PDB file of C-alpha atoms in Angstrom:
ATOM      1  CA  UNK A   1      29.974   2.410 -12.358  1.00  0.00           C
ATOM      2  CA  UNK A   2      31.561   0.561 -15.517  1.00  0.00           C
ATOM      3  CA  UNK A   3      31.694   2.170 -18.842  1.00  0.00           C
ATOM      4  CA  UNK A   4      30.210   0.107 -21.798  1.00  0.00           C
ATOM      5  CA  UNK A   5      30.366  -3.302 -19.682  1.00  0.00           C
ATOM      6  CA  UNK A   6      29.803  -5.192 -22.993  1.00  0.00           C
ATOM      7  CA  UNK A   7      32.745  -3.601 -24.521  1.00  0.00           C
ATOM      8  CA  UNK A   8      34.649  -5.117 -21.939  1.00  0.00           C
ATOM      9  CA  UNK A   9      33.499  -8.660 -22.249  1.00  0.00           C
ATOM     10  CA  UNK A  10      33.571  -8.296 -26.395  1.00  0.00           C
ATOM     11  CA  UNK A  11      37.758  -7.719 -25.401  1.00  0.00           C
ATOM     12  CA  UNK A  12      37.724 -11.090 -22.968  1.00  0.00           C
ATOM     13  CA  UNK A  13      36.236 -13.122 -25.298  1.00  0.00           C
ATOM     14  CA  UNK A  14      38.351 -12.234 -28.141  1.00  0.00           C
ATOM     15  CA  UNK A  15      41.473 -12.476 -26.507  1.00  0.00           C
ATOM     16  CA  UNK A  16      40.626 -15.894 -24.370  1.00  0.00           C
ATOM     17  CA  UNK A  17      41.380 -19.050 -25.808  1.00  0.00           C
ATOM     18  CA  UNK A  18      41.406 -22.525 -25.141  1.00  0.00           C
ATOM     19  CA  UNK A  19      40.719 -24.087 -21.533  1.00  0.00           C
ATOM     20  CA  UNK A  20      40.084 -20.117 -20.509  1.00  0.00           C
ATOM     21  CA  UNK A  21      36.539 -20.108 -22.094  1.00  0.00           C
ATOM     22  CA  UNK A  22      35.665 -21.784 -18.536  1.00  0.00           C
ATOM     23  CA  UNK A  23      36.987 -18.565 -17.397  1.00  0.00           C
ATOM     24  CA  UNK A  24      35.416 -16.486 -19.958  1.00  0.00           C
ATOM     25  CA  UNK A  25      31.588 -17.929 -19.280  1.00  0.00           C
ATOM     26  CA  UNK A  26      31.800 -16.938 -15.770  1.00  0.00           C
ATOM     27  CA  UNK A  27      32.867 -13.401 -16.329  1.00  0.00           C
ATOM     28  CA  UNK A  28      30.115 -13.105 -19.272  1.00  0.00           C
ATOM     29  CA  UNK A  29      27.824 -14.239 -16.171  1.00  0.00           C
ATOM     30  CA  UNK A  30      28.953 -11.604 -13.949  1.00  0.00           C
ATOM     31  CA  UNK A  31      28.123  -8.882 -16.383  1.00  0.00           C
ATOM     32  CA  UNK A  32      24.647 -10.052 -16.789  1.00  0.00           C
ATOM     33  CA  UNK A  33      24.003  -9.965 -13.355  1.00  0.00           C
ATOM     34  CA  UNK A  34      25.705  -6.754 -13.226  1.00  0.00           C
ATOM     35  CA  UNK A  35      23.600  -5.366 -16.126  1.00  0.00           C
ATOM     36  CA  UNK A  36      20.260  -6.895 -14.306  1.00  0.00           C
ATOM     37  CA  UNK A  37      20.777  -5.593 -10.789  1.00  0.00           C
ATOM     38  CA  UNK A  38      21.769  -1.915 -12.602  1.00  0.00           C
ATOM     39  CA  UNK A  39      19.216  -1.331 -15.008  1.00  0.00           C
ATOM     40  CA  UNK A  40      16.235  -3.959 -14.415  1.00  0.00           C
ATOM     41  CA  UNK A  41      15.855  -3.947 -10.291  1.00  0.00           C
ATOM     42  CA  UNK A  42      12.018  -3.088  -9.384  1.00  0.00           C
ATOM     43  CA  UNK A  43      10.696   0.114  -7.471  1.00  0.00           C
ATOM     44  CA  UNK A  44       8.477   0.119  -4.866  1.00  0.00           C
ATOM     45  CA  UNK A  45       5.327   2.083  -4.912  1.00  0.00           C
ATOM     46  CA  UNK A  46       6.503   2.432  -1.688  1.00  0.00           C
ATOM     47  CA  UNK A  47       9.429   3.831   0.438  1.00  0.00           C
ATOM     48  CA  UNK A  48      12.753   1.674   0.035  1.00  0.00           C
ATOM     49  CA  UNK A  49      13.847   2.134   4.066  1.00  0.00           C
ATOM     50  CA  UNK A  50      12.597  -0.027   6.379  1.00  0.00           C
ATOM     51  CA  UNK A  51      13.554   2.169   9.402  1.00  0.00           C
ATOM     52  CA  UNK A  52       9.827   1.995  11.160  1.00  0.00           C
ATOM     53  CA  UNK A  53       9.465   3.656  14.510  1.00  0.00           C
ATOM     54  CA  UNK A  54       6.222   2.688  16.712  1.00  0.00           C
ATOM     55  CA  UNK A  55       4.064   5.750  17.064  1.00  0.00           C
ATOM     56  CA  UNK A  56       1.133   4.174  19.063  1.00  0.00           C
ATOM     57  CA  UNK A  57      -0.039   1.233  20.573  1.00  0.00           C
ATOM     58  CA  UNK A  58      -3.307   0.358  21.596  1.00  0.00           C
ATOM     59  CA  UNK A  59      -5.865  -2.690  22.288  1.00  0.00           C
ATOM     60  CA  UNK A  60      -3.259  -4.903  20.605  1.00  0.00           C
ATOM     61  CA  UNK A  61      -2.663  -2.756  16.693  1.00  0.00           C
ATOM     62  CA  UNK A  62       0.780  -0.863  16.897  1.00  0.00           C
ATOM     63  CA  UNK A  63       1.020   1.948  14.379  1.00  0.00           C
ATOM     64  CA  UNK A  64       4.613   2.067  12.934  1.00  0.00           C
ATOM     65  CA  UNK A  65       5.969   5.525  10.671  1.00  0.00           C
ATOM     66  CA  UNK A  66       9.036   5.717   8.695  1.00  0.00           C
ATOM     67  CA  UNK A  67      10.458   8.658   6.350  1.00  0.00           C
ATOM     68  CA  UNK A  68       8.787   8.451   2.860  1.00  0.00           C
ATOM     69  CA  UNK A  69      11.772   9.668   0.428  1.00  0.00           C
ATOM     70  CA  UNK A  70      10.911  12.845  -1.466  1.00  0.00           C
ATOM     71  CA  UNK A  71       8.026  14.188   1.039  1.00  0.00           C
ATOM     72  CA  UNK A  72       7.776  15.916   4.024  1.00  0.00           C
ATOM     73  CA  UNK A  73       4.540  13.520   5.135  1.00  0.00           C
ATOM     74  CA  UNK A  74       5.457  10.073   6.658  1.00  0.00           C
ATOM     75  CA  UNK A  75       4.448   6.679   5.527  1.00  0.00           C
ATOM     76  CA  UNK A  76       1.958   4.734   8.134  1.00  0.00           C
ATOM     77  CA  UNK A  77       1.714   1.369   8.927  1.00  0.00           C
ATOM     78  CA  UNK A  78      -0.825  -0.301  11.261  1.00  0.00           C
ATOM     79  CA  UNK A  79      -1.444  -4.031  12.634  1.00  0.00           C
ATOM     80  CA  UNK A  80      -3.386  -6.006  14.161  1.00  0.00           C
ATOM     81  CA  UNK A  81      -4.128  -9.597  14.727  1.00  0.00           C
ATOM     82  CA  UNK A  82      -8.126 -10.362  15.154  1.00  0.00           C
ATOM     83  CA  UNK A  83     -10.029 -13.541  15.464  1.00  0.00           C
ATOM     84  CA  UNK A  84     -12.703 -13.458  12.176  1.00  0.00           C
ATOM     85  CA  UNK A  85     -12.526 -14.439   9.082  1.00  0.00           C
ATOM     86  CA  UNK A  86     -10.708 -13.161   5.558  1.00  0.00           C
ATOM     87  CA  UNK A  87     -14.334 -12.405   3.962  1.00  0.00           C
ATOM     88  CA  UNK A  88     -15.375 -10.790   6.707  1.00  0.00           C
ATOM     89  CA  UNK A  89     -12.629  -8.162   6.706  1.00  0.00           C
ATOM     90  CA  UNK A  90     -12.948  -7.536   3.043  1.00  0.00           C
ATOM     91  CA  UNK A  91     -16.556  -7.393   3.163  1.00  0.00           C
ATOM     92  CA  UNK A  92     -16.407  -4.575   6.271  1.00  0.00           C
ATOM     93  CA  UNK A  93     -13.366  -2.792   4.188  1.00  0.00           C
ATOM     94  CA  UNK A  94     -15.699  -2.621   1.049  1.00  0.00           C
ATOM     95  CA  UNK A  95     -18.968  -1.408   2.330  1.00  0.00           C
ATOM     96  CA  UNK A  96     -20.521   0.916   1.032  1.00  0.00           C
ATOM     97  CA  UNK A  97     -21.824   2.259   4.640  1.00  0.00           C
ATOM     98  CA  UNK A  98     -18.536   1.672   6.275  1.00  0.00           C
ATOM     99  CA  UNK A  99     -17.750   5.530   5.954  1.00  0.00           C
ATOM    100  CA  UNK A 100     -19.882   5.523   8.828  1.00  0.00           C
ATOM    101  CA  UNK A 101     -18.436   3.287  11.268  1.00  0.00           C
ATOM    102  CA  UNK A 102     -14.835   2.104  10.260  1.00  0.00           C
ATOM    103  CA  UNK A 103     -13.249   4.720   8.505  1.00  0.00           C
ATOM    104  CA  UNK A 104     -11.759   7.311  10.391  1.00  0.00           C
ATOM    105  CA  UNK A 105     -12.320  11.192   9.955  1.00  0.00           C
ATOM    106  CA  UNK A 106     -14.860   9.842   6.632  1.00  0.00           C
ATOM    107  CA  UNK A 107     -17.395  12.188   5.886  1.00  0.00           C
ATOM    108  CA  UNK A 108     -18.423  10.469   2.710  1.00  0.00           C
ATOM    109  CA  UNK A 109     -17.640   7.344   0.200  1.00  0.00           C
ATOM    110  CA  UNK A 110     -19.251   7.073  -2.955  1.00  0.00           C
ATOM    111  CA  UNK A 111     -18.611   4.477  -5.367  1.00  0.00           C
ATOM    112  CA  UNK A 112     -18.486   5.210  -8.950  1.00  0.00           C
ATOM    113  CA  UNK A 113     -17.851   1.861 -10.711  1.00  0.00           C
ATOM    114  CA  UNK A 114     -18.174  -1.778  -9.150  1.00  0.00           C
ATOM    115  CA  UNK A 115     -16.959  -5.072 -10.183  1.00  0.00           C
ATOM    116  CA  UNK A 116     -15.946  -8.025  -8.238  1.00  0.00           C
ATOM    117  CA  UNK A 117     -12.104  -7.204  -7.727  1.00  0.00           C
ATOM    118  CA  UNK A 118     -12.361  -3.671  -9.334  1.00  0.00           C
ATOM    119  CA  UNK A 119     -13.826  -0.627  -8.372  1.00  0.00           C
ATOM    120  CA  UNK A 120     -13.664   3.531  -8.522  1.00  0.00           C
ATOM    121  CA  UNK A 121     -14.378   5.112  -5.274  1.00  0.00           C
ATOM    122  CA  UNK A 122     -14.598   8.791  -4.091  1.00  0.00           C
ATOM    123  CA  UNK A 123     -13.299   9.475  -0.632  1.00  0.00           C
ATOM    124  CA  UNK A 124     -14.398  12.767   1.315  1.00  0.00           C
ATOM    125  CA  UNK A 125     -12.238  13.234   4.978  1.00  0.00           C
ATOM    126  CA  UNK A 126     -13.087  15.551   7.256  1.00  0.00           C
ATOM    127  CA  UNK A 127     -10.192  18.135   8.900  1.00  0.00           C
ATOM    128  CA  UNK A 128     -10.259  20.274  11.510  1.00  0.00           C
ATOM    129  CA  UNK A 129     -11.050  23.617  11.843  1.00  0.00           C
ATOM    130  CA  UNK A 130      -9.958  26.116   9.559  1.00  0.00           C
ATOM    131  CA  UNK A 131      -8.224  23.402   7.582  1.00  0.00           C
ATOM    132  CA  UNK A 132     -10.575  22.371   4.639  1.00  0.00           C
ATOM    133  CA  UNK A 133     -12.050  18.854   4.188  1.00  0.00           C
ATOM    134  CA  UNK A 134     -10.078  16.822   1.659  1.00  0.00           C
ATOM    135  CA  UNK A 135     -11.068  14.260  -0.845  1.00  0.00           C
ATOM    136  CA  UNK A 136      -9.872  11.835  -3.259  1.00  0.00           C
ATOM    137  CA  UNK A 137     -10.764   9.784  -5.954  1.00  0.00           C
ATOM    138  CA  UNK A 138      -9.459   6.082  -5.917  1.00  0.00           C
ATOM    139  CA  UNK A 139      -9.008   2.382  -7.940  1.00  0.00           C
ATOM    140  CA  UNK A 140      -9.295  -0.096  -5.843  1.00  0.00           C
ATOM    141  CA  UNK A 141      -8.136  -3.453  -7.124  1.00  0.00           C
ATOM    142  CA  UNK A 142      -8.361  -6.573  -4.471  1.00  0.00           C
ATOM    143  CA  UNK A 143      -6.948  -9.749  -4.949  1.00  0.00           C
ATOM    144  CA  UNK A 144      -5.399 -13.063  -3.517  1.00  0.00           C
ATOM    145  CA  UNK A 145      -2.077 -14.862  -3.378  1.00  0.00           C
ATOM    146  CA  UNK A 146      -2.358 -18.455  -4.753  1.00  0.00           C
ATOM    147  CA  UNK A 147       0.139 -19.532  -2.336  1.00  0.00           C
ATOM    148  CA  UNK A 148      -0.003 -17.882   0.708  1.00  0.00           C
ATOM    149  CA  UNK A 149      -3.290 -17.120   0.008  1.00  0.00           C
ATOM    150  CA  UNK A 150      -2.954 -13.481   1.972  1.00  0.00           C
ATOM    151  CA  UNK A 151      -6.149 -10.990   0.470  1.00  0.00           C
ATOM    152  CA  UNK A 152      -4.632  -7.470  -0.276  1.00  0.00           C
ATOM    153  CA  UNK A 153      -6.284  -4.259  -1.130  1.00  0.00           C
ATOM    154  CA  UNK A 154      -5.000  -1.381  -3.342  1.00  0.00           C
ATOM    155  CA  UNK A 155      -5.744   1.918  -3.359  1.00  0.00           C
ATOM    156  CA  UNK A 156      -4.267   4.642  -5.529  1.00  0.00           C
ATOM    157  CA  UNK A 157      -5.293   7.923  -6.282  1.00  0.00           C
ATOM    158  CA  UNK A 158      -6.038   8.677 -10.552  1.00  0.00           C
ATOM    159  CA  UNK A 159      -7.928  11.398 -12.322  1.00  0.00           C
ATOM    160  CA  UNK A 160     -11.714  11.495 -12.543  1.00  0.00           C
ATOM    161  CA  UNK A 161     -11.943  14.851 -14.525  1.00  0.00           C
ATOM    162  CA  UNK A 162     -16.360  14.535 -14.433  1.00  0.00           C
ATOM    163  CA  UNK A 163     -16.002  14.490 -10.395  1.00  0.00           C
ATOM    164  CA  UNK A 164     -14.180  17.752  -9.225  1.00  0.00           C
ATOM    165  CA  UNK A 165     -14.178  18.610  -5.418  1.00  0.00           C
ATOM    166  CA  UNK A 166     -17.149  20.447  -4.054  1.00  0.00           C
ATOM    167  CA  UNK A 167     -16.634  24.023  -3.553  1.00  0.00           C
ATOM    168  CA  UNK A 168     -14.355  24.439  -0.735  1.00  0.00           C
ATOM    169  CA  UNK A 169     -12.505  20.826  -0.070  1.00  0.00           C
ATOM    170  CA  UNK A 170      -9.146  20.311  -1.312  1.00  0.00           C
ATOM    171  CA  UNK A 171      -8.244  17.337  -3.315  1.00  0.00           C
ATOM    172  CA  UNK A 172      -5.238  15.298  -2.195  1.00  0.00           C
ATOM    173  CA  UNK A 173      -1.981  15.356  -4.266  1.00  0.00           C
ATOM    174  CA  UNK A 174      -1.381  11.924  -3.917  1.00  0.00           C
ATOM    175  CA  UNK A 175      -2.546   9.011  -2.305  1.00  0.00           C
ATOM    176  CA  UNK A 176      -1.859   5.207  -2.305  1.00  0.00           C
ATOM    177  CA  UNK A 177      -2.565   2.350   0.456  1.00  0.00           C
ATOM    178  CA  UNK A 178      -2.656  -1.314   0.831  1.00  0.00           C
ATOM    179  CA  UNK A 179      -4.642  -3.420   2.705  1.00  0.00           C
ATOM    180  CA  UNK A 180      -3.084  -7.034   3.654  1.00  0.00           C
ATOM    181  CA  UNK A 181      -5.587  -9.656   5.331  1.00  0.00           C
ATOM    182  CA  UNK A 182      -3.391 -12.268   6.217  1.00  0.00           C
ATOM    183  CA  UNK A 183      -4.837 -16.057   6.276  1.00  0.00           C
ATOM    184  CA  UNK A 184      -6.195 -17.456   9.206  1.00  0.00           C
ATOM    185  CA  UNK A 185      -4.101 -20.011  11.563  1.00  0.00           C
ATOM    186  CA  UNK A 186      -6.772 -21.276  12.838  1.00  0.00           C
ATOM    187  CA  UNK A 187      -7.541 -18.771  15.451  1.00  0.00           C
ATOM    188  CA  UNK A 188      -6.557 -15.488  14.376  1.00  0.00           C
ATOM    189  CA  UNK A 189      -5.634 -13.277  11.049  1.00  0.00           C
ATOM    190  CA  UNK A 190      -3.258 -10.785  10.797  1.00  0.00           C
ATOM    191  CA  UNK A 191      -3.805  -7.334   9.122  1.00  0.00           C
ATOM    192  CA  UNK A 192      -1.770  -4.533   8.090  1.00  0.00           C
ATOM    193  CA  UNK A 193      -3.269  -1.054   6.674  1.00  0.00           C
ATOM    194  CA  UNK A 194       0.076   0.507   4.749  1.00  0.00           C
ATOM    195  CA  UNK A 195      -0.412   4.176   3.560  1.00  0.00           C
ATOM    196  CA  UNK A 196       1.061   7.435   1.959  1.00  0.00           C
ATOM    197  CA  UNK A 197      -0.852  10.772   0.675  1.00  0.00           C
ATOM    198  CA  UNK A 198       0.250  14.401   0.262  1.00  0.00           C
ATOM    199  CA  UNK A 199      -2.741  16.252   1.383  1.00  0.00           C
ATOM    200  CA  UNK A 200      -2.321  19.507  -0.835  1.00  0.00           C
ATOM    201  CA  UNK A 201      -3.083  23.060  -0.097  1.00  0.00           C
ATOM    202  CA  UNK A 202      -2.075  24.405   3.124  1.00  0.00           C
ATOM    203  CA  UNK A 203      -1.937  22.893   6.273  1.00  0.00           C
ATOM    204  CA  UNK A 204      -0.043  22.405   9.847  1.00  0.00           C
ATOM    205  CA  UNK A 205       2.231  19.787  10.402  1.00  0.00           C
ATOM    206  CA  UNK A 206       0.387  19.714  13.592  1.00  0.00           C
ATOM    207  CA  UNK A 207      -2.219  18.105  11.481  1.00  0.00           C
ATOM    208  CA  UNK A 208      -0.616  16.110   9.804  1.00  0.00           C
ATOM    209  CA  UNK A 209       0.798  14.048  12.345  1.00  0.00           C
ATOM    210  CA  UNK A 210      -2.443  13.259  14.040  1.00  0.00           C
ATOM    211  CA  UNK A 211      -3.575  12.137  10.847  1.00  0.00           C
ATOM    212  CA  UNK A 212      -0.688   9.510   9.859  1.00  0.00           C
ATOM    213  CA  UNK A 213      -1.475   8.039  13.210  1.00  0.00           C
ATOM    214  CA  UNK A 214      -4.870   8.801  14.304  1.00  0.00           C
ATOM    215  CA  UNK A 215      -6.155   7.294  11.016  1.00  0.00           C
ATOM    216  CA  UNK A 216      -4.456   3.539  10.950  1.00  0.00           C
ATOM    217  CA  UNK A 217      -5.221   3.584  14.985  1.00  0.00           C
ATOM    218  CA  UNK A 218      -8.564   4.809  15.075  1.00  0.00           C
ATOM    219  CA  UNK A 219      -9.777   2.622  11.353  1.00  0.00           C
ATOM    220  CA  UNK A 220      -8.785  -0.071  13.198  1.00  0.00           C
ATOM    221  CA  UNK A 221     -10.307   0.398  16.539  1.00  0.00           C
ATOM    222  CA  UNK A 222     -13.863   0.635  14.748  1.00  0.00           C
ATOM    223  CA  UNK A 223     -12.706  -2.634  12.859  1.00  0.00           C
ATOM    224  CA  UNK A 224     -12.403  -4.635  16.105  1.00  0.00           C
ATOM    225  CA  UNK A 225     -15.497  -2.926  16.958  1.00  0.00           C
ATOM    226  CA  UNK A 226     -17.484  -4.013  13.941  1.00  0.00           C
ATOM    227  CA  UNK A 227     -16.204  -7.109  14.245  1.00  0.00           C
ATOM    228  CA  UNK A 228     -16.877  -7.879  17.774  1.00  0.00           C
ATOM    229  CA  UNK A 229     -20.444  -6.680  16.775  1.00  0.00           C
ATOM    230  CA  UNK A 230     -20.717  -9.699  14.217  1.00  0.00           C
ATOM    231  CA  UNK A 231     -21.051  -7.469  10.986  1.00  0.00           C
ATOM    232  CA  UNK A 232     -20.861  -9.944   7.783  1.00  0.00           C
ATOM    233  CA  UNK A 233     -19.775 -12.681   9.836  1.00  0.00           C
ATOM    234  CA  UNK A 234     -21.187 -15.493   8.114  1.00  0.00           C
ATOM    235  CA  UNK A 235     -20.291 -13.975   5.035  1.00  0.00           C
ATOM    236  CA  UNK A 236     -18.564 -15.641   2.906  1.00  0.00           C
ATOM    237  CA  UNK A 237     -16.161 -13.745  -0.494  1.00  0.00           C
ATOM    238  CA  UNK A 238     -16.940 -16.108  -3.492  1.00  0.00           C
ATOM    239  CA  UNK A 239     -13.508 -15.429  -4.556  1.00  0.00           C
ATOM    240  CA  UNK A 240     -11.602 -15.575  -1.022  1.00  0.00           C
ATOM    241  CA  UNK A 241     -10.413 -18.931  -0.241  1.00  0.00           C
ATOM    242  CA  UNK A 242     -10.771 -18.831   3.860  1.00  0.00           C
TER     243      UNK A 242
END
């Protein structure tokens, strides 16, 4: 990596004269790009590679993993394509009851604060035993692309210091998902459920791995399910432009 780029291009343009300040504009250009892609490139909340591997496949949703750079716990993602509408999936995503028929492995969902694109929600999984339950404490912020008008869904784990864990459940170290509910064609939508967490405390990688792919698989079994059922379907997201 360069030294003190602008020290370099203060020397070009003092010694450049004449028909070279063509010459001299162009390299000035190439250090500002060269600062911008150095200092000012964006991170992802996300893992950089986009190495997926399938996992599972299963009534049409394939569940992908990939490495997730500084943890031993991979990085899910799951997809399907399902005839219904944008509204419909957000409304099933965001009810209240749905800890008890789409979520996987959910034992309980509380939500602490509601507004229309913002909310605070506690999240209570159960594991298998001897491993202890784990919970979590989310924001969830929804929105929806102007242009290609695709709904997504947030969730990232914060502190909520007047909600500890109940005696004997472990609270999760980190967790952060997206929900993407593509726009319809016509016929069908596309969705994609994209997640990391570190669990915390102790427990078998055996575990582990039937979580990062029981949970996208299974969540969106009991979608298709729910929505083959007709729940919210003539419900219609004053925000969500179908």
């Amino acid at each position: 990596m360069l030294k003190k780029p602008w020290l370099y291009a203060g020397v070009f343009f003092w010694t450049l004269k004449g028909n070279n300040l063509n010459h001299l504009t162009s390299i000035l250009n190439y250090f500002l790009f060269y600062l911008v892609i150095t200092y000012l490139s964006p991170i992802s909340i996300f893992a950089q590679s986009s190495d997926w591997s399938e996992a599972k496949r299963k009534n049409g949703i394939v569940v992908k993993l990939r490495e997730y750079e500084g943890s031993d716990v991979k990085e899910f993602l799951g997809t399907v394509e399902i005839e219904s509408t944008q509204s419909q999936v957000f409304s099933l995503l965001s009810d209240v009851d749905s800890c008890k028929y789409l979520y996987f492995n959910c034992k309980e969902l509380q939500v602490l604060s509601q507004g229309i694109k913002k909310s605070i929600v506690y999240i209570r999984n159960g594991a298998p035993w001897p491993v202890s339950d784990r919970d979590v404490i989310v924001e969830r912020i929804a929105d929806q692309n102007e242009k290609t008008k695709t709904v997504t869904i947030k969730l990232k784990k914060i502190e909520y210091p007047t909600k500890p864990p109940p005696s004997g459940v472990t609270r999760m170290d980190r967790f952060e998902a997206v929900w993407k509910i593509g726009s319809s064609d016509g016929k069908k939508i596309r969705i994609e459920y994209q997640a990391h967490f570190e669990p915390g405390g102790s427990i078998p990688q055996s575990v582990i791995n039937l979580a990062i792919t029981d949970t996208p698989m299974n969540t969106m079994l009991n979608l298709q399910k729910a929505i083959e059922e007709g729940k919210f379907k003539d419900t219609r997201v004053e925000w969500i432009k179908d």
